[in-house]
Coordinates of N, CA and C in Angstrom, one line a residue:
M1 N 43.2 143.7 12.9 CA 43.2 143.4 14.4 C 43.6 142.1 14.7
E2 N 43.3 141.2 13.7 CA 43.3 139.7 13.8 C 45.0 139.4 13.8
Y3 N 45.6 140.1 12.8 CA 46.7 139.8 12.6 C 47.7 140.4 13.6
L4 N 47.4 141.5 14.3 CA 48.3 142.2 15.5 C 48.2 141.1 16.6
R5 N 46.7 140.7 17.0 CA 46.8 139.5 17.7 C 47.6 138.5 17.8
M6 N 47.7 137.7 16.6 CA 48.3 136.4 16.4 C 50.0 137.0 16.4
K7 N 50.3 138.2 16.0 CA 51.9 138.6 16.4 C 52.0 138.7 17.5
T8 N 51.4 139.2 18.5 CA 51.6 139.2 19.8 C 51.6 137.8 20.3
Q9 N 50.8 137.2 20.1 CA 50.7 135.5 20.6 C 51.8 134.8 20.5
D10 N 52.3 135.1 19.0 CA 53.6 134.4 18.5 C 54.9 135.0 19.1
A11 N 54.8 136.2 19.4 CA 56.1 136.8 20.1 C 56.0 136.2 21.6
A12 N 54.8 136.1 22.2 CA 54.6 135.6 23.4 C 55.2 134.2 23.5
A13 N 54.8 133.4 22.4 CA 55.0 132.0 22.5 C 56.8 131.4 22.4
N14 N 57.2 132.5 21.4 CA 58.5 132.4 21.0 C 59.4 132.9 22.5
E15 N 59.1 133.9 23.2 CA 59.7 134.2 24.1 C 59.5 133.1 25.5
K16 N 58.5 132.5 25.4 CA 58.4 131.2 26.3 C 59.5 130.1 26.1
L17 N 59.3 129.9 24.5 CA 60.2 129.0 24.0 C 61.6 129.2 24.4
I18 N 62.2 130.5 24.1 CA 63.4 131.0 24.6 C 63.7 130.9 25.8
N19 N 62.8 131.4 26.6 CA 63.1 131.1 28.4 C 63.3 129.8 28.6
N20 N 62.6 128.8 27.8 CA 62.7 127.5 28.3 C 64.0 126.8 27.8
D21 N 64.2 127.2 26.7 CA 65.6 126.7 26.0 C 66.7 127.1 27.0
W22 N 66.6 128.5 27.2 CA 67.9 129.0 28.2 C 67.6 128.4 29.7
N23 N 66.6 128.2 30.3 CA 66.7 127.4 31.5 C 67.4 126.1 31.1
E24 N 67.0 125.3 30.1 CA 67.5 124.3 29.9 C 69.1 124.2 29.8
V25 N 69.6 124.9 29.0 CA 71.1 125.4 28.7 C 71.8 125.7 30.0
T26 N 71.2 126.5 30.7 CA 71.7 126.6 32.3 C 71.9 125.6 32.9
S27 N 70.7 124.7 32.9 CA 70.7 123.6 33.9 C 72.1 122.5 33.3
A28 N 72.0 122.3 31.7 CA 72.9 121.4 31.4 C 74.5 122.2 31.7
V29 N 74.6 123.5 31.5 CA 76.1 123.9 32.1 C 76.2 123.3 33.3
H30 N 75.3 123.8 34.3 CA 75.5 123.4 35.9 C 75.6 122.4 36.2
K31 N 75.1 121.2 35.3 CA 75.4 119.5 35.6 C 76.8 119.4 34.8
L32 N 77.2 119.8 33.6 CA 78.4 119.6 33.3 C 79.5 120.3 33.9
T33 N 79.4 121.2 34.6 CA 80.5 122.1 35.5 C 80.3 121.0 36.9
S34 N 79.3 120.7 37.3 CA 79.4 119.9 38.6 C 79.9 118.7 38.4
H35 N 79.7 117.8 37.3 CA 80.3 116.4 36.9 C 81.9 116.8 36.8
T36 N 82.0 117.7 35.9 CA 83.4 118.1 35.5 C 84.4 118.1 36.8
L37 N 83.9 119.1 37.7 CA 84.5 119.3 39.1 C 84.8 118.2 39.8
K38 N 83.6 117.3 39.9 CA 83.5 116.1 40.6 C 84.8 115.1 40.2
F39 N 84.6 114.9 38.9 CA 85.6 113.9 38.2 C 86.8 114.4 38.3
A40 N 87.1 116.0 38.1 CA 88.5 116.4 38.1 C 89.0 116.3 39.4
G41 N 88.0 116.4 40.4 CA 88.6 116.4 41.9 C 89.1 114.9 42.3
L42 N 88.2 114.1 41.7 CA 88.7 112.4 42.0 C 89.9 112.1 41.1
G43 N 89.9 112.8 40.0 CA 91.5 112.4 39.4 C 92.7 113.2 40.2
L44 N 92.3 114.0 40.7 CA 93.5 115.0 41.3 C 93.7 114.2 42.8
F45 N 92.9 113.8 43.2 CA 92.8 113.1 44.9 C 93.6 111.7 44.4
T46 N 93.4 111.0 43.3 CA 93.9 109.7 42.9 C 95.6 110.0 42.6
V47 N 95.8 111.0 41.9 CA 97.1 111.6 41.7 C 98.3 112.0 42.7
I48 N 97.3 112.5 43.4 CA 98.1 112.8 44.8 C 98.5 111.7 45.7
F49 N 97.3 110.7 45.9 CA 97.7 109.7 46.6 C 98.3 108.6 45.9
Q50 N 98.5 108.5 44.6 CA 99.4 107.7 44.0 C 101.0 108.1 44.2
W51 N 101.4 109.6 44.3 CA 102.5 110.1 44.6 C 102.8 109.8 46.1
L52 N 101.9 109.9 46.8 CA 102.2 109.5 48.2 C 102.4 108.3 48.5
A53 N 101.6 107.4 47.9 CA 102.0 105.8 48.1 C 103.3 105.7 47.7
A54 N 103.6 106.2 46.4 CA 105.0 105.6 45.8 C 106.1 106.4 46.6
I55 N 105.9 107.8 47.2 CA 107.0 108.3 48.1 C 107.3 107.3 49.1
S56 N 106.1 107.0 49.8 CA 106.3 106.2 51.1 C 106.7 104.6 50.7
A57 N 106.5 104.2 49.7 CA 107.3 102.9 49.4 C 108.8 103.0 48.9
I58 N 109.1 104.0 48.5 CA 110.6 104.5 48.3 C 111.1 104.7 49.6
Y59 N 110.3 105.4 50.6 CA 111.0 105.8 51.8 C 111.2 104.5 52.7
L60 N 110.2 103.3 52.5 CA 110.3 102.3 53.2 C 111.6 101.5 52.6
L61 N 111.8 101.8 51.3 CA 112.8 101.0 50.7 C 114.4 101.6 51.2
V62 N 114.3 103.0 51.4 CA 115.7 103.6 51.7 C 115.8 103.5 53.3
L63 N 114.7 103.3 53.9 CA 114.7 103.1 55.6 C 115.4 101.6 55.7
D64 N 115.0 100.7 55.0 CA 115.5 99.4 55.0 C 116.8 99.2 54.8
K65 N 117.3 100.3 53.9 CA 118.9 99.9 53.7 C 119.6 100.7 54.5
T66 N 119.1 101.5 55.2 CA 119.8 102.3 56.2 C 120.0 101.5 57.4
N67 N 120.7 102.4 58.5 CA 120.8 101.6 59.8 C 119.5 101.5 60.7
W68 N 118.1 101.6 60.0 CA 116.7 101.2 60.6 C 116.4 100.0 59.8
K69 N 117.4 99.0 60.0 CA 117.1 97.7 59.5 C 115.8 97.1 59.9
T70 N 114.9 96.7 59.2 CA 113.7 95.8 59.8 C 113.7 94.4 59.3
N71 N 112.7 93.6 59.8 CA 112.9 92.2 59.3 C 111.6 91.8 58.3
I72 N 111.1 92.8 57.7 CA 110.0 92.7 57.0 C 110.4 92.3 55.6
L73 N 110.0 91.7 54.5 CA 110.1 91.4 53.4 C 110.1 92.7 52.4
T74 N 111.1 93.5 52.5 CA 110.9 94.8 51.4 C 110.6 94.5 50.1
G75 N 111.3 93.5 49.6 CA 111.2 93.1 48.0 C 110.0 93.2 47.7
L76 N 108.9 92.9 48.5 CA 107.4 93.2 47.9 C 107.1 94.7 47.4
L77 N 108.1 95.6 47.9 CA 107.9 97.1 47.5 C 108.2 97.2 46.2
V78 N 108.8 96.1 45.6 CA 109.3 96.6 44.2 C 107.9 96.3 43.1
P79 N 107.2 95.4 43.4 CA 105.8 95.3 42.6 C 105.0 96.2 43.1
Y80 N 104.9 96.7 44.4 CA 103.9 97.9 44.8 C 104.2 99.3 44.1
I81 N 105.6 99.3 43.8 CA 106.2 100.9 43.4 C 105.7 100.5 41.9
F82 N 105.8 99.5 41.4 CA 105.6 99.2 39.9 C 104.3 99.5 39.6
F83 N 103.1 99.0 40.7 CA 101.6 99.2 40.3 C 101.2 100.7 40.7
S84 N 102.0 101.2 41.7 CA 101.3 102.5 42.1 C 102.2 103.7 41.7
L85 N 103.1 103.5 40.9 CA 103.9 104.7 40.5 C 103.0 105.7 39.8
P86 N 102.8 107.0 39.6 CA 102.3 107.9 39.0 C 102.6 107.7 37.6
G87 N 101.7 108.0 36.8 CA 101.8 107.9 35.2 C 102.7 108.5 34.5
V88 N 103.1 109.9 35.3 CA 104.3 110.8 34.2 C 105.6 109.9 34.6
L89 N 105.8 109.4 35.8 CA 107.2 108.9 36.1 C 107.3 107.7 35.5
F90 N 106.1 106.9 35.6 CA 106.1 105.5 34.9 C 106.4 105.6 33.2
S91 N 105.9 106.8 32.8 CA 106.2 106.9 31.5 C 107.4 107.2 31.3
I92 N 108.2 107.9 32.1 CA 109.4 108.4 31.8 C 110.5 107.3 32.1
L93 N 110.1 106.5 32.9 CA 111.0 105.4 33.3 C 110.7 104.3 32.1
R94 N 109.7 104.3 31.7 CA 109.5 103.0 30.6 C 110.2 103.5 29.3
G95 N 110.2 104.9 29.2 CA 111.0 105.3 27.9 C 112.2 104.9 28.0
E96 N 113.1 105.9 27.0 CA 114.5 105.7 26.7 C 115.1 106.1 28.1
I97 N 115.2 106.7 29.0 CA 115.6 107.0 30.2 C 115.8 105.8 31.0
G98 N 114.6 105.1 31.1 CA 114.6 103.8 32.0 C 115.4 102.6 31.2
M99 N 115.4 102.6 30.0 CA 116.1 101.8 29.2 C 117.7 101.8 29.5
W100 N 118.2 103.0 29.5 CA 119.5 103.1 29.8 C 119.8 102.8 31.3
I101 N 119.0 103.1 32.3 CA 119.4 102.9 33.4 C 119.3 101.4 33.8
A102 N 118.4 100.9 33.0 CA 118.5 99.2 33.3 C 119.5 98.8 32.5
F103 N 120.1 99.2 31.4 CA 121.1 98.5 31.0 C 122.3 98.9 31.6
V104 N 122.6 99.7 32.1 CA 123.8 100.2 33.0 C 123.6 99.2 34.4
T105 N 122.5 99.2 34.9 CA 122.1 98.2 36.0 C 122.5 97.0 35.6
V106 N 122.3 96.5 34.6 CA 122.6 94.9 34.1 C 124.2 94.8 34.1
I107 N 124.7 95.6 33.0 CA 126.0 95.7 32.9 C 126.9 95.7 34.3
L108 N 126.6 96.6 35.0 CA 127.2 96.8 36.5 C 127.0 95.3 37.1
R109 N 125.9 94.9 37.1 CA 125.5 93.8 38.1 C 126.3 92.5 37.2
V110 N 126.1 92.4 36.1 CA 126.8 91.2 35.3 C 128.4 91.1 35.3
F111 N 128.8 92.2 35.0 CA 130.4 92.3 34.7 C 131.3 93.0 36.0
F112 N 130.5 93.5 37.0 CA 131.1 93.9 38.0 C 130.4 93.7 39.4
P113 N 130.2 92.5 39.6 CA 129.3 92.1 40.9 C 129.9 92.5 42.0
K114 N 131.1 92.6 42.3 CA 131.7 93.2 43.6 C 131.5 94.4 43.8
K115 N 131.6 95.3 42.5 CA 131.5 96.8 42.8 C 129.9 97.3 42.8
F116 N 129.0 96.4 42.4 CA 127.6 96.5 42.7 C 126.9 96.7 44.2
P117 N 126.8 98.0 44.4 CA 126.4 97.8 45.8 C 125.1 97.3 46.3
D118 N 124.8 96.7 47.4 CA 123.7 95.9 47.7 C 122.5 96.5 47.9
W119 N 122.8 98.3 48.0 CA 121.5 98.9 48.3 C 121.1 99.2 46.9
L120 N 121.5 98.9 45.8 CA 121.2 99.0 44.6 C 120.0 98.0 44.0
E121 N 120.2 96.9 44.6 CA 119.2 95.6 43.9 C 118.0 96.1 43.8
L122 N 117.4 96.6 44.7 CA 115.7 96.6 44.7 C 115.7 98.0 44.0
P123 N 116.3 99.0 43.8 CA 115.7 100.1 43.0 C 116.2 99.7 41.4
G124 N 117.2 98.9 41.3 CA 117.6 98.2 40.0 C 116.5 97.3 39.4
A125 N 115.9 96.6 40.4 CA 114.8 95.7 40.0 C 113.4 96.2 39.7
V126 N 113.2 97.4 40.5 CA 112.1 98.3 40.1 C 112.2 98.8 38.3
I127 N 113.5 99.3 38.3 CA 113.5 99.9 36.6 C 113.5 98.9 35.8
L128 N 114.2 97.6 36.1 CA 114.1 96.5 35.1 C 112.7 96.1 35.0
I129 N 111.9 96.0 36.0 CA 110.4 95.5 36.0 C 109.6 96.4 35.0
I130 N 109.8 97.9 35.5 CA 109.3 98.8 34.6 C 109.3 98.8 33.1
V131 N 110.8 98.6 32.9 CA 111.0 98.7 31.4 C 110.8 97.2 30.7
V132 N 110.8 96.3 31.3 CA 110.5 95.0 30.7 C 109.1 94.4 30.9
A133 N 108.2 95.0 31.5 CA 106.7 94.6 31.7 C 106.1 94.3 30.6
P134 N 105.6 93.3 30.1 CA 104.7 93.4 29.0 C 103.7 94.5 29.1
D135 N 103.2 95.0 27.9 CA 101.9 96.1 27.8 C 100.8 95.5 28.6
L136 N 100.5 94.3 28.4 CA 99.2 94.0 29.1 C 99.3 94.3 30.6
I137 N 100.5 93.9 31.3 CA 100.7 94.3 32.7 C 101.0 95.8 32.8
A138 N 101.7 96.6 32.0 CA 102.0 97.7 32.1 C 100.6 98.8 32.0
N139 N 100.0 98.5 30.9 CA 99.1 99.4 30.7 C 97.4 99.0 31.1
Y140 N 97.2 97.8 31.4 CA 95.8 97.2 31.7 C 96.1 97.0 33.1
V141 N 96.6 96.3 33.8 CA 96.4 95.6 34.9 C 97.0 96.7 36.0
R142 N 98.1 97.5 35.6 CA 98.9 98.6 36.2 C 97.7 99.5 36.6
G143 N 96.6 100.1 35.6 CA 95.5 101.1 35.8 C 94.2 100.6 35.8
N144 N 94.1 99.1 36.4 CA 92.9 98.6 36.9 C 92.7 98.3 38.3
W145 N 91.6 97.9 38.6 CA 91.5 97.3 40.1 C 92.2 96.2 40.5
I146 N 92.7 95.6 39.5 CA 93.8 94.4 39.9 C 94.8 94.7 40.6
G147 N 95.8 95.9 40.1 CA 97.0 96.7 40.5 C 96.3 97.3 41.9
A148 N 95.4 97.6 41.9 CA 95.1 98.4 43.4 C 95.0 97.0 44.2
G149 N 94.3 96.0 43.9 CA 94.3 94.8 44.8 C 95.3 94.2 45.1
V150 N 96.5 94.4 44.3 CA 97.8 93.6 44.6 C 98.4 94.9 45.4
C151 N 98.6 95.9 45.0 CA 98.9 97.1 46.2 C 98.3 96.8 47.8
L152 N 97.1 96.4 47.6 CA 96.2 96.5 48.9 C 96.8 95.1 49.9
A153 N 96.8 93.9 48.8 CA 97.5 92.9 49.5 C 99.0 92.8 50.1
I154 N 99.7 93.6 49.2 CA 101.2 93.9 49.6 C 101.4 94.7 50.8
G155 N 100.5 95.8 50.8 CA 100.3 96.6 52.2 C 100.0 96.0 53.2
G156 N 98.9 95.2 53.2 CA 98.5 94.2 54.3 C 99.3 93.2 55.0
Y157 N 100.1 92.9 53.9 CA 101.1 91.8 54.4 C 102.1 92.4 55.1
L158 N 102.6 93.6 54.4 CA 103.8 94.4 55.1 C 103.7 94.5 56.6
L159 N 102.3 95.3 56.8 CA 101.8 95.7 57.8 C 101.6 94.7 59.1
Q160 N 101.2 93.4 58.7 CA 101.2 92.4 59.5 C 102.4 91.7 59.8
E161 N 103.4 91.9 58.9 CA 104.9 91.5 59.0 C 105.5 92.2 60.1
H162 N 105.4 93.5 59.8 CA 106.0 94.6 60.8 C 105.2 94.7 62.0
I163 N 104.1 94.5 62.4 CA 103.5 94.1 63.7 C 104.2 92.9 64.4
R164 N 104.2 92.0 63.5 CA 104.7 90.7 64.0 C 106.3 91.1 64.4
A165 N 107.0 91.5 63.6 CA 108.8 91.9 63.8 C 108.8 92.8 65.1
S166 N 107.8 93.7 65.3 CA 107.9 94.8 66.4 C 107.5 94.1 67.7
G167 N 106.8 92.7 67.7 CA 106.3 92.3 69.0 C 105.0 92.8 69.2
G168 N 104.2 93.0 68.5 CA 102.9 93.4 69.0 C 102.5 94.9 68.3
F169 N 101.2 95.1 68.1 CA 100.6 96.1 67.6 C 101.0 97.6 68.5
R170 N 101.2 97.2 69.7 CA 101.5 98.4 70.6 C 102.9 98.8 70.3
N171 N 103.7 97.9 70.3 CA 105.2 98.0 70.0 C 105.4 98.6 68.6
S172 N 104.8 98.4 67.7 CA 105.0 98.9 66.3 C 104.9 100.7 66.5
F173 N 104.2 101.0 67.1 CA 103.7 102.5 67.2 C 104.5 103.1 68.5
T174 N 105.4 102.4 69.3 CA 105.8 103.0 70.4 C 107.2 103.0 70.2
K175 N 107.8 102.1 69.5 CA 109.3 102.1 69.6 C 109.8 103.1 68.5
A176 N 110.9 103.5 68.5 CA 111.6 104.8 67.8 C 111.5 104.4 66.4
N177 N 112.2 103.4 66.0 CA 112.2 103.1 64.4 C 110.7 102.5 64.2
G178 N 109.9 101.9 65.2 CA 108.9 101.5 64.7 C 107.8 102.3 64.5
V179 N 107.8 103.4 64.9 CA 106.8 104.4 64.4 C 107.0 105.1 63.0
S180 N 108.2 105.2 62.6 CA 108.4 105.6 61.1 C 108.0 104.8 60.2
N181 N 108.3 103.4 60.4 CA 107.8 102.4 59.6 C 106.5 102.2 59.5
S182 N 105.6 102.3 60.8 CA 104.2 102.1 60.9 C 103.9 103.3 60.1
I183 N 104.2 104.3 60.1 CA 103.4 105.4 59.3 C 103.7 105.1 57.8
G184 N 105.2 104.7 57.3 CA 105.4 104.5 56.0 C 104.2 103.4 55.4
I185 N 104.3 102.3 56.3 CA 103.4 101.2 55.7 C 101.8 101.6 55.8
L186 N 101.4 102.3 56.6 CA 100.1 102.8 56.7 C 100.0 103.8 55.5
L187 N 100.8 104.7 54.9 CA 100.8 105.4 53.8 C 100.4 104.5 52.6
L188 N 101.0 103.1 52.8 CA 100.9 102.3 51.4 C 99.4 102.4 51.1
F189 N 98.5 102.1 52.2 CA 97.0 101.9 52.0 C 96.2 102.8 51.5
V190 N 96.9 104.1 51.4 CA 96.1 105.4 50.8 C 95.5 105.3 49.5
Y191 N 96.7 105.1 48.4 CA 96.2 104.7 47.1 C 95.2 103.6 46.8
P192 N 95.8 102.4 47.0 CA 94.6 101.5 46.6 C 93.3 101.5 47.2
V193 N 93.2 101.9 48.4 CA 91.8 101.9 49.0 C 91.2 102.9 48.4
W194 N 91.7 104.4 48.2 CA 91.1 105.1 47.4 C 90.8 104.9 45.9
D195 N 91.6 104.2 45.1 CA 91.6 103.5 43.8 C 90.1 102.6 43.8
L196 N 90.2 101.8 44.9 CA 89.2 100.6 44.8 C 87.7 101.2 44.9
I197 N 87.8 102.4 46.2 CA 86.4 103.0 46.0 C 86.0 103.7 44.9
N198 N 87.0 104.3 44.3 CA 86.4 104.9 43.0 C 86.2 104.4 41.9
T199 N 86.6 102.7 41.9 CA 86.4 101.7 41.0 C 85.2 101.0 41.1
F200 N 84.6 100.9 42.3 CA 83.4 100.0 42.6 C 82.1 101.0 43.1
L201 N 82.6 102.3 43.3 CA 81.4 103.2 43.5 C 80.9 104.0 42.4

């Protein structure tokens, strides 16, 4: 009889241990899923905001070279694009494709300066900087809070210059060409602010 009582007690203890282990496994899986979704969501938003910032910077470059000329220093968009360009596009332009584009740009600029259009100056500078930037800047500073801080400073300076060139804050949002520039410049803040929040929180 003693043997049967021990056997049932062992079975009950084993069942309790299995239930406790199962609860711990479910809790761990739940935490893992929660953290994975949180970090995947943060990464997804970062990539989306990078694309948005890069597109708005390119939009402002194109806008400046068309009939919507502005008085702001759009040359600052070159380092902004360098620091905010999404990783996939940055890797493509830093590889062979970018080297060939940079090579052709330099050849055209040096040997055929009269045929080299003015509107290609800044896009050519973007490609050259992406191709020739040292690895320390391209891999460490670019993906760090330093690059986001540089982007934030550039966005702030461009916004301040745009407001000054428009004749005030109200004019920058009410003039026909001021609205498109203002929206483009405000979109420049999305990625660096998000990246800095993710870095420090």
